[in-house]
Every structure is written in structure tokens, then in C-alpha cells.
Coordinates of C-alpha atoms in Angstrom, one line a residue:
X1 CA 0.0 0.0 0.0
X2 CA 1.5 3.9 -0.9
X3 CA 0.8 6.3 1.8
X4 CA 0.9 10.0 1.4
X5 CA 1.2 12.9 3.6
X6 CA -1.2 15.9 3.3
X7 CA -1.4 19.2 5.1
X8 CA -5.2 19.7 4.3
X9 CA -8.0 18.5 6.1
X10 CA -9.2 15.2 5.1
X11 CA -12.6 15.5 2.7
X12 CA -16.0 15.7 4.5
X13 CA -16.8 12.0 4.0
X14 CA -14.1 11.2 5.9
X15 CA -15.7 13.0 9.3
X16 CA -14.5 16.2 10.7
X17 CA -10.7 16.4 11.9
X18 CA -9.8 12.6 10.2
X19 CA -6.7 12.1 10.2
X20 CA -6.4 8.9 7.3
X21 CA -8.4 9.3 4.2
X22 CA -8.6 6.4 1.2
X23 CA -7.8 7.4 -2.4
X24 CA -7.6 5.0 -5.1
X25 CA -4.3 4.0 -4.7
X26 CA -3.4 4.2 -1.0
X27 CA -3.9 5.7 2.1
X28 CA -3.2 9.6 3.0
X29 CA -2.1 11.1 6.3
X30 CA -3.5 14.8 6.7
X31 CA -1.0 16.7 9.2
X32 CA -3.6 19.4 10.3
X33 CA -2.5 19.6 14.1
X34 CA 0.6 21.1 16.0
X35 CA 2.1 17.3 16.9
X36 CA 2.8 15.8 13.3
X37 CA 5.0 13.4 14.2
X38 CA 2.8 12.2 16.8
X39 CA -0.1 12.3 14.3
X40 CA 2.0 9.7 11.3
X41 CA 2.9 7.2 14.0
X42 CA -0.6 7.2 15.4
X43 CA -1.8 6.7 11.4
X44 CA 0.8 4.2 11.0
X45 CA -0.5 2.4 14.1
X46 CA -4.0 2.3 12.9
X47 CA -2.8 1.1 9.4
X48 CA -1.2 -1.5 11.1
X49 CA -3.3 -2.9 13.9
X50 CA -5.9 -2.7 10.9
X51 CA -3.5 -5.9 9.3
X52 CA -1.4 -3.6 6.8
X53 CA 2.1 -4.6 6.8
X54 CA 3.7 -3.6 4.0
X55 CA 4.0 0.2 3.2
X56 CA 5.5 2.1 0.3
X57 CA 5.7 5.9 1.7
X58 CA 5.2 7.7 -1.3
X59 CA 5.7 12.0 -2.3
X60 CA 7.5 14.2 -0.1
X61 CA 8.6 12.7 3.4
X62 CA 10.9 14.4 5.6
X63 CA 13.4 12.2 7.5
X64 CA 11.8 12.1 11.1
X65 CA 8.4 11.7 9.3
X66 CA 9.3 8.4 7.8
X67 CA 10.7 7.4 11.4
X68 CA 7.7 8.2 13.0
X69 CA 5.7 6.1 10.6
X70 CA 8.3 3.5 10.9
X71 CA 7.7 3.5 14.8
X72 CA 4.0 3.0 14.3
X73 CA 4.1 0.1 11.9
X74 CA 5.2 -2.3 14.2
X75 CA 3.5 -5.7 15.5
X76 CA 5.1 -8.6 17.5
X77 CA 2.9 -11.3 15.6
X78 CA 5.1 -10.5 12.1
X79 CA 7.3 -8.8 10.5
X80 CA 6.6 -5.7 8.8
X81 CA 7.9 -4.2 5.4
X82 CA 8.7 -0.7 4.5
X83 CA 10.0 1.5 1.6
X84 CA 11.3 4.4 2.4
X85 CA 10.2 7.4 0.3
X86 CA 12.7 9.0 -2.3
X87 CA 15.2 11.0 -0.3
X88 CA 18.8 11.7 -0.1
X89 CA 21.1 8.5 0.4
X90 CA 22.1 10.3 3.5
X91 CA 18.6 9.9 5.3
X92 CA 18.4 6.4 3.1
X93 CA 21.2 5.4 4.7
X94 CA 20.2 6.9 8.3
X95 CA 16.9 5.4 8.0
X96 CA 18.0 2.0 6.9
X97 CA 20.4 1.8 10.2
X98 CA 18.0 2.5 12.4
X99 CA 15.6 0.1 11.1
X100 CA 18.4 -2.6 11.1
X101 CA 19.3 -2.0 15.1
X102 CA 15.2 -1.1 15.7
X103 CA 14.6 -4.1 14.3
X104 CA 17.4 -6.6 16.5
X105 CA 16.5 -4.4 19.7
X106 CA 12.6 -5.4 19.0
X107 CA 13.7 -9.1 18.4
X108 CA 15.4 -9.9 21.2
X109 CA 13.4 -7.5 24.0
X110 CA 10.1 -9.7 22.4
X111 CA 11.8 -13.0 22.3
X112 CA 10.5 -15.7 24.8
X113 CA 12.3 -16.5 28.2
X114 CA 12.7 -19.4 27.0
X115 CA 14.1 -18.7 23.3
X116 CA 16.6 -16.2 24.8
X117 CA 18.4 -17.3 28.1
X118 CA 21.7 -15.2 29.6
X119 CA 24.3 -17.3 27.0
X120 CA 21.8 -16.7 24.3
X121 CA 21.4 -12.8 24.9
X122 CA 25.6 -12.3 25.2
X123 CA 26.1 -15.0 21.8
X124 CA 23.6 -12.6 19.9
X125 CA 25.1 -9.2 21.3
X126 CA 28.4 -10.0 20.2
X127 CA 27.5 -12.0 16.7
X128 CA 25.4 -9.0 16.2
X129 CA 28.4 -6.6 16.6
X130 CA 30.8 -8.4 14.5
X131 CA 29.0 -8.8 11.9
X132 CA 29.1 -4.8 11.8
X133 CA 32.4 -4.1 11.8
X134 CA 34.2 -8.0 12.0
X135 CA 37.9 -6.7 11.9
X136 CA 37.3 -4.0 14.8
X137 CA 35.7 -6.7 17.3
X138 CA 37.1 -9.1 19.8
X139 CA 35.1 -10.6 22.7
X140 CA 35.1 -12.8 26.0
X141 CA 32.3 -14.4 27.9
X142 CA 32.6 -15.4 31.6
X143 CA 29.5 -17.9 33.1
X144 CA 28.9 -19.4 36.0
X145 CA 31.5 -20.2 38.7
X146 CA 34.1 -18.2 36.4
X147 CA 32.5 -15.0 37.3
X148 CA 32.5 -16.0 41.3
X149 CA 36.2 -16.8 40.8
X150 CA 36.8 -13.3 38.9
X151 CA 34.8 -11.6 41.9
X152 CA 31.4 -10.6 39.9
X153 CA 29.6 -11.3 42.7
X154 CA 26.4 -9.5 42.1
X155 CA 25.8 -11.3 38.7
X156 CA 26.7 -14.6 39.8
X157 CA 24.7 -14.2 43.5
X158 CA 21.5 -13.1 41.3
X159 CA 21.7 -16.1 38.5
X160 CA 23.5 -18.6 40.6
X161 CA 19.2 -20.3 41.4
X162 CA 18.8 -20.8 37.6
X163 CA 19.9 -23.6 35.4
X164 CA 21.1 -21.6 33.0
X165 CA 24.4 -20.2 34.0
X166 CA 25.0 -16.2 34.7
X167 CA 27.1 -14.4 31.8
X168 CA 29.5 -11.2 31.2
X169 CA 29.8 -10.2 27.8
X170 CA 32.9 -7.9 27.5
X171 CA 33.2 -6.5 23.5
X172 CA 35.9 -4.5 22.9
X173 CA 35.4 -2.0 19.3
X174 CA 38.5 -0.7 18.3
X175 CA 38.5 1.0 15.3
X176 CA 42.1 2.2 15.6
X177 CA 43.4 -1.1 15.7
X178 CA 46.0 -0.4 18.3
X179 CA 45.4 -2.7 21.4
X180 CA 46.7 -0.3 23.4
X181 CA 44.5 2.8 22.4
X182 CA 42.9 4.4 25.2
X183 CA 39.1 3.3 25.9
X184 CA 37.0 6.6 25.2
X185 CA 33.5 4.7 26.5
X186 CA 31.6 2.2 28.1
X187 CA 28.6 1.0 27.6
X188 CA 26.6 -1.3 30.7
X189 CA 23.5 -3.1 30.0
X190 CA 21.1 -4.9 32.5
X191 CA 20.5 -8.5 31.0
X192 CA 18.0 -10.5 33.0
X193 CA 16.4 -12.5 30.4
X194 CA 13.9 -13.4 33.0
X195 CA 12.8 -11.7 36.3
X196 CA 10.7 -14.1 38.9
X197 CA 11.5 -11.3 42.0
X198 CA 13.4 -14.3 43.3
X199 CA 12.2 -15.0 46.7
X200 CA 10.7 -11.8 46.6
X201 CA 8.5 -12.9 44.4
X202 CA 6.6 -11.1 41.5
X203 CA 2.8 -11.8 41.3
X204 CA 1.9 -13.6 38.0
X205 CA 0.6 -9.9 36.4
X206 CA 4.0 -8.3 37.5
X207 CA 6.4 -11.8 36.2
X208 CA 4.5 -11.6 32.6
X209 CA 6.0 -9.3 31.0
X210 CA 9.6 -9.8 32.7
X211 CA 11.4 -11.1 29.5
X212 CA 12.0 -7.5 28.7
X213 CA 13.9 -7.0 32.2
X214 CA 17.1 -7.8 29.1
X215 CA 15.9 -4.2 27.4
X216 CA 19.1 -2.4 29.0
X217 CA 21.3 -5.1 27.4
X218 CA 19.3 -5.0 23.8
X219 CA 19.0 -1.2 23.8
X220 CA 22.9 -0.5 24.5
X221 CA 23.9 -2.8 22.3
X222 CA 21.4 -1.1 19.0
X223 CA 22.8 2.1 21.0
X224 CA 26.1 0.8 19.7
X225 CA 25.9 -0.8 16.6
X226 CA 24.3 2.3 15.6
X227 CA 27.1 4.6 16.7
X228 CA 29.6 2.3 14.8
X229 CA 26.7 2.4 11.2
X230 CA 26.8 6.5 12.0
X231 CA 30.6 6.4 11.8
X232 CA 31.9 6.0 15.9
X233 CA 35.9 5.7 15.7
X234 CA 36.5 5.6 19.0
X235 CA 37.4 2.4 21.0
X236 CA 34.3 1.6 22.8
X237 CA 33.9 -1.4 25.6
X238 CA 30.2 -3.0 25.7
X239 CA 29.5 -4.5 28.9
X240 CA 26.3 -7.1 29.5
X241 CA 25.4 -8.4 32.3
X242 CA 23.0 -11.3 31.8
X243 CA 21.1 -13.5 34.0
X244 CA 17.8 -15.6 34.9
X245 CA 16.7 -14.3 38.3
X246 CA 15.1 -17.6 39.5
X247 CA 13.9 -19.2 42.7
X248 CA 15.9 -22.8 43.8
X249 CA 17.6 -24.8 46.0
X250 CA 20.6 -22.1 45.3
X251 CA 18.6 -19.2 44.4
X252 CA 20.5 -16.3 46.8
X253 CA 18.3 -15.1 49.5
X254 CA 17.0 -12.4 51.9
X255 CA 19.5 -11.5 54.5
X256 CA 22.7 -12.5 52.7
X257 CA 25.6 -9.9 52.2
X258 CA 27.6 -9.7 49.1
X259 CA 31.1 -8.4 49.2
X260 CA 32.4 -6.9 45.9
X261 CA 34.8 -6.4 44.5
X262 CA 35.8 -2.5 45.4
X263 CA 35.2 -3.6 48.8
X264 CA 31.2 -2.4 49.2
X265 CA 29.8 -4.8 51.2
X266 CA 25.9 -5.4 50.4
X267 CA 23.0 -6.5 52.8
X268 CA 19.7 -8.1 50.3
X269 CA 16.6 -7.1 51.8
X270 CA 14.7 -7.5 48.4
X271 CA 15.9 -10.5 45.6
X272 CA 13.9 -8.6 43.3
X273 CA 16.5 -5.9 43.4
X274 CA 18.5 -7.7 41.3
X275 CA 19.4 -5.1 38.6
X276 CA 20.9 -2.9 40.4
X277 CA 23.3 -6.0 41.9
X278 CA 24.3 -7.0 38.3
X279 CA 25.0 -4.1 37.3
X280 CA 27.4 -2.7 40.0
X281 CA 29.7 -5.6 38.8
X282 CA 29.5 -3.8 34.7
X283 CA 30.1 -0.5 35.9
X284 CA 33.1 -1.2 38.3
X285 CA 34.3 -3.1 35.3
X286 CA 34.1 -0.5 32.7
X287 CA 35.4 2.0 35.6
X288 CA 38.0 -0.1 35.5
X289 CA 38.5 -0.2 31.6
X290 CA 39.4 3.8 32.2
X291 CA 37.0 5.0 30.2
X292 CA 36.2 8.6 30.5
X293 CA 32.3 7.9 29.5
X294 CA 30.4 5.6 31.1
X295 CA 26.4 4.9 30.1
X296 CA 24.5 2.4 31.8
X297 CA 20.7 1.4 30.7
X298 CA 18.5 -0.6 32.7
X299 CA 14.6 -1.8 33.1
X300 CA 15.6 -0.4 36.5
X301 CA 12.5 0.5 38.9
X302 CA 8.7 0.7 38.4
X303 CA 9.1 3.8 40.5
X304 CA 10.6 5.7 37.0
X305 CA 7.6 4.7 35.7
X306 CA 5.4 5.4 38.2
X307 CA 7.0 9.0 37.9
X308 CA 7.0 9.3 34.1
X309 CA 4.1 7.7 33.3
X310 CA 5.9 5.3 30.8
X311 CA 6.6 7.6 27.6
X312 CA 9.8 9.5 29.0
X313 CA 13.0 7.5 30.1
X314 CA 15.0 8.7 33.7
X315 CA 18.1 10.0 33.3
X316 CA 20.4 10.4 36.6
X317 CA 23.7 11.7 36.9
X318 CA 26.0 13.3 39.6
X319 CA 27.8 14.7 36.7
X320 CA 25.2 17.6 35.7
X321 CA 26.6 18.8 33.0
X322 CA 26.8 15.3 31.1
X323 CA 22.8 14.4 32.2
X324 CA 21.8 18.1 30.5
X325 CA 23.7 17.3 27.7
X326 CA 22.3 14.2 27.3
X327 CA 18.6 15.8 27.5
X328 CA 19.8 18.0 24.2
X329 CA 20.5 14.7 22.8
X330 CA 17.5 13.6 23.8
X331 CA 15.8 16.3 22.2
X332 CA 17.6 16.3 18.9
X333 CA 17.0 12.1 18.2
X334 CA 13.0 13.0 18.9
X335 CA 13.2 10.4 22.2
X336 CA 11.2 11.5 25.4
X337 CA 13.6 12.0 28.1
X338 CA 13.3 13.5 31.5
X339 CA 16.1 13.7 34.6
X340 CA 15.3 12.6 37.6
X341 CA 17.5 13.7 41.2
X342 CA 20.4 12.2 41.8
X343 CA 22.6 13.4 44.9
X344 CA 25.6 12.0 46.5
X345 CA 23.2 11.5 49.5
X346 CA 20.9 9.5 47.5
X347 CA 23.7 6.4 48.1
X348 CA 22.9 6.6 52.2
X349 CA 19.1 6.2 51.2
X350 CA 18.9 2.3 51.8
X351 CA 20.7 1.7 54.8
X352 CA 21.5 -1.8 56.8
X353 CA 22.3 -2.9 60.3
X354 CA 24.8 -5.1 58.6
X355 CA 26.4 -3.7 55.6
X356 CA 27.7 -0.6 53.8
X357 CA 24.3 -0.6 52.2
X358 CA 21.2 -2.5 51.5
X359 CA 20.1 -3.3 48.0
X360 CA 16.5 -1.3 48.6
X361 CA 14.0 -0.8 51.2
X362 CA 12.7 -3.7 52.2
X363 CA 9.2 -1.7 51.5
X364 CA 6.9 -2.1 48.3
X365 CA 9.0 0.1 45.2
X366 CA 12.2 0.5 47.3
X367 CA 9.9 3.7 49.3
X368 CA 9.8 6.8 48.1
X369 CA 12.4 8.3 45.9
X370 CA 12.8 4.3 44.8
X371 CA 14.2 5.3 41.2
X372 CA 16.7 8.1 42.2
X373 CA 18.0 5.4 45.4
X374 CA 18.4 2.8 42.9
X375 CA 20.7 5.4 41.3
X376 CA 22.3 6.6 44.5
X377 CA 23.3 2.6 44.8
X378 CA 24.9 2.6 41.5
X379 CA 27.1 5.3 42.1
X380 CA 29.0 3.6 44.7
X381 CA 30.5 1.5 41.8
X382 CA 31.6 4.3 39.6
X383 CA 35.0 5.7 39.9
X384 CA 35.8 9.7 39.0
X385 CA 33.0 10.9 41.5
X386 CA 30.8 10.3 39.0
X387 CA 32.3 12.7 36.3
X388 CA 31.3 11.2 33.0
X389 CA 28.3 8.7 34.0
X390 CA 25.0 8.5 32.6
X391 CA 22.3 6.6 34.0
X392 CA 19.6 5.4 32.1
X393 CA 16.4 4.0 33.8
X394 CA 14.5 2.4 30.7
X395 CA 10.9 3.3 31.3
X396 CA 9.7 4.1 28.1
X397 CA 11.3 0.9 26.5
X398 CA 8.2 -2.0 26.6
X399 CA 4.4 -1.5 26.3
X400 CA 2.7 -4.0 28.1
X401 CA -0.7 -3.8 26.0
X402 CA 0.4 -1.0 23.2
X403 CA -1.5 1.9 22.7
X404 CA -2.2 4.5 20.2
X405 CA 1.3 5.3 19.6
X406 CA 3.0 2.2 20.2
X407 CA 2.5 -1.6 19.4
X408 CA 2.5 -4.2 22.3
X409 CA 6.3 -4.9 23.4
X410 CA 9.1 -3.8 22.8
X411 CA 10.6 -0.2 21.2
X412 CA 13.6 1.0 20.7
X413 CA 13.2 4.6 23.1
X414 CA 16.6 5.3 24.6
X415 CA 19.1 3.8 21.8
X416 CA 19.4 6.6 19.5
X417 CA 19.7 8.6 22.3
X418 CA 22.4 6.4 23.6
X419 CA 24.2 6.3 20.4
X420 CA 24.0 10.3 20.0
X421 CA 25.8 10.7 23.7
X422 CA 28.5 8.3 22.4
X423 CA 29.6 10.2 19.3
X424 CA 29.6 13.4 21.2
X425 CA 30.9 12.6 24.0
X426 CA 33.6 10.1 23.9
X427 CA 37.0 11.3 23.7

């Protein structure tokens, strides 16, 4: 089907205000409001909920326009097809690398718990890279008792109750091809393939969408590979931390105190928690890589969505001129964004009788503040005070039912964003 785009008021027929009309050769899209973006990818959503799934956009299309559209005409059940209007190779070319790393982002966030375990996720990351750019990638995998032997604690603690062993990804891009070039960035994602809450156990509502607790890890990686399809030549270390947190014989429990490896010692007062656990072991890696930027992304805390309302993803940051930054970044890549506080006293927020720190609250959400104490817990792993980190707390990443804007599961909010703060930032 050809759709065209139309800055006229549908005819009469068509009801007051329409905003598709049928001609007889396609569909047309009438931009008559102040949000036209927001209008295409609602259009496209209708088109496509309406069992339309392949699309030649035809006429005059700006860039953004056909992403929008793009964004809309999107269903778990198949895959769609789309032909970009005539435009300059430069947008072709834009467009067609966003739709390559939408499209693996969608993939694996939507992919079964069972089709996509902790090896699977890190295997699909790093075949996904190197297919990219095969000369500029190398890559190691640590699982199971290997990580409890190279003191990744918090991974191997949260997937040690699973069959299926915990696993680090470390990818190393380096475009320069000296081994010893410095390491401009770092990029952490949360990888829990599947979230039960552990003993702290997630009602069946709250566990049925937790194959998307892996968004972090999918969403850096498109962040990535779409950096390195935009041009990134800087050397660039991509961190996943990936896990099934499950409830066993072994599972790790209530009360227990982890020890890591900078010394932080770590009282559990909530096994759903996890994320935050998993990912202090990436981000003391990649502090240790001496990278200068440092951007974690996570399915972090209900309370960022309970704050945003699910369309905007958190950003938190003790470095404030990085997280504004990042919000112009935002901005310019068309993804909703919002910052959230984040104060060096935010770490003392979840305190233990026992331990440097406890994991949470052992209230419902972590207690108020949950997202930005979440945060506060992260940055006890980050080295540099700070200077250079970006958090990311995913909440705009998964719709559990879709709406008007957005098909059920997963998007791809948060990895052009990511990709932007790489090339601009790393040094």
C-alpha cells in the first residue's frame, strides 16, 4: 500500500478532523494539528493494527516523518515491510540503520524466556556486533562459577538459582586497531532474560512481561551498533550483564551480604533488586577499563515509571553537565527523556544494620524516591566521582498492552539517544 502525507483537512466524507483518508491508490495522512510526528505514527498504528504490513511511503517525506511512521508500523505477531520514500542516500542510509538495530532491539526484547536465556542474549550481542564491523571486534564471555572466581559477585549471586548459568559479555570495538589505544566509553546493560523477583516474588501480572527485564542489554547494544553504522571511531567497551533471576535450592536469598569487588559490602533485603546487583559488577568493570564515558541502561525501577508515566526514560547523573547534555540529545534524536535527582546523598538512602548498604528498602517500590535510590546505589561502583556517568532507567522501552502510539512490546526509546551521547561525548 503507498501512503501520502497531506497538510489539508481530510474531505467531508471522511468525518471532521480525520486524520487517514482512502484514495484509489493508497492511504493519505493529513498533518492538520501542531504534533505531526505524533499524528503519522498514530496513522501508521492504525494502518497496522488494521492488518497492513507492507507500506510504500510515497511524495515528499521528511526524515523524522518516515521514522515516526516506521515507529508505528510495528507488530510482535510478524514482520513488517517498508519502503522508504525517495530522499537523499544520506537519510536512506540513516533510516535503513535504524531500522536494522530497531529491528534486532525489537527481536530480542520480544523474544520468549525461553528462546533467549543469559548465553543466548551475550552469543547474539556480540554476533550482532561483529557482523558490523568483524575486523574491529574481539570478545570474551565469563558464566557461571568463572564469574564467582573473577569476583562478579552480584551477577553470579542473582543467576546462581537458575539452570542456566550467569554471563559477562565484555566487547571491545576498536576501530584504531592499536590494542593499546585508550578506551574513550563504556557501555553497561542490565540482562536479565527473566525476572521471577526471586524469593521476593513477583505476582503472575507483574512476572509476565519480565522477558524485557534484558531491554538495558538490547537497547545498548542497538545504541552501539548504531554509533559504529553513524561512523563512531573511537574504541568503545560494551558490557552485558545477563542472568535468569530464579527461585531454587541455590537461588541467593533475603539477608545474605555480598562483598564486591571494590570492597562495598551489600545486605539483600529485596531478591527482586537484582538489577541494580548485576550491574554494579559492569560498571566497576568499565570503571576499570578507564573509560572517560560511562552509560548504563537498565529496566531499572517501576518507580521511573510510576514517575513518568511510561513515555519519557529517567536520566540520573552526579555529573550535571553530562545528564543536561544528554537531555539535548534527547531532544535532537526525537526520544522523550526526563532527569530525575540524583545526589551524593541519595547512596545513604537504603541503609542496613549489617552492611555498607542495602540493596533497597525492604518496602513495596524500594519507598519513596525508589528510582533516584536505585541510582544513588549505583554510584558507589563508579570511579571519578561520577564525572562522566550516565544513568539510564529504561521506562519508556516496553508497552505491556500498546496503545495508540505504540504496538505491544518492545521499542527502541533510549538507543538513538544512547548512540548520540556516544559520538559526542567520547574522547
Amino acid at each position: 500500500m503507498n501512503v501520502w502525507l497531506n497538510r489539508e483537512f481530510a474531505p467531508a466524507e471522511w468525518g471532521e478532523g480525520a486524520l487517514l483518508s482512502h484514495r484509489a491508490d493508497g492511504m493519505v495522512i493529513h498533518l492538520v494539528t501542531a504534533t505531526p510526528l505524533l499524528d503519522i505514527q498514530q496513522a501508521a498504528r492504525r494502518l497496522c493494527s488494521q492488518g497492513i504490513q507492507k507500506v510504500a511511503l510515497a511524495g515528499h517525506w521528511e526524515r523524522e516523518q518516515q521514522w515516526a511512521f516506521a515507529q508505528g508500523l510495528q507488530t510482535p505477531k510478524a514482520e513488517v515491510e517498508l519502503q522508504w520514500a525517495t530522499s537523499s542516500e544520506e537519510d536512506r542510509e540513516e533510516l535503513e540503520a535504524r531500522w536494522l538495530c530497531g529491528r534486532w532491539v525489537r527481536e530480542m526484547t520480544n523474544a520468549t524466556p525461553e528462546q533467549l536465556g543469559p548465553l543466548d542474549l551475550a552469543v547474539e550481542a556480540a554476533a550482532f556486533i561483529t557482523e558490523l564491523a568483524p575486523d574491529r571486534i574481539s570478545h570474551r564471555i565469563l558464566k557461571g562459577e568463572a564469574l564467582q572466581q573473577a569476583g562478579w559477585v552480584g551477577l553470579y549471586q542473582v543467576g546462581r538459582g537458575s539452570e542456566r548459568e550467569p554471563v559477562l559479555l565484555e566487547l571491545d570495538y576498536n576501530p584504531t586497531g592499536d590494542r593499546n589505544a585508550p578506551v574513550a566509553a563504556a557501555l553497561v546493560g542490565k540482562g536479565i532474560t527473566f525476572d521471577s523477583g526471586g524469593y521476593s516474588m513477583k505476582t503472575s501480572q507483574g512476572m509476565l512481561t519480565m522477558k524485557h527485564d534484558m531491554g538495558g542489554a538490547a537497547i545498548v547494544t542497538g545504541a552501539l551498533a548504531l554509533a559504529i553504522l553513524r561512523g563512531l571511531d573511537k574504541r568503545v567497551k560494551l558490557i552485558l550483564c545477563c542472568a535468569e533471576n530464579l527461585v531454587s535450592g541455590h537461588a541467593y536469598k533475603l539477608g545474605d551480604i555480598l562483598t564486591y569487588k571494590n570492597g562495598t559490602t551489600v545486605e539483600i533485603v529485596n531478591t527482586d533488586a537484582e538489577g541494580r546487583l548485576v550491574l554494579a559488577d559492569g560498571l566497576q568493570l568499565a570503571s576499570d577499563s578507564g573509560a572517560q564515558l560511562i552509560i548504563d541502561a537498565a529496566t531499572l525501577t517501576g518507580a521511573a515509571v510510576m514517575a513518568l508515566g511510561g513515555r519519557y526514560n529517567a536520566l540520573f547523573g552526579l555529573d550535571k553537565g553530562l545528564v543536561s547534555r544528554a537531555m539535548a540529545y534527547a531532544d535532537a534524536e526525537q526520544e522523550p527523556a526526563w532527569p530525575l535527582p540524583l545526589e551524593p546523598w541519595h547512596r545513604q538512602q537504603c541503609p542496613s544494620h549489617y552492611a555498607d548498604t542495602a540493596n533497597s528498602r525492604p518496602v513495596p517500590g524500594g519507598g519513596p524516591g525508589g528510582a533516584s535510590n536505585a541510582a544513588g546505589f549505583l554510584s558507589r561502583f563508579v570511579g571519578n566521582e561520577g564525572r562522566g556517568w550516565l544513568h539510564v532507567d529504561l521506562a519508556a522501552c516496553f508497552s505491556e498492552n500498546g496503545d495508540s502510539l505504540w504496538a505491544p512490546g518492545a521499542n527502541t526509546l533510549g538507543m538513538r539517544t544512547i548512540a548520540h551521547t556516544l559520538l559526542a561525548e567520547a574522547r
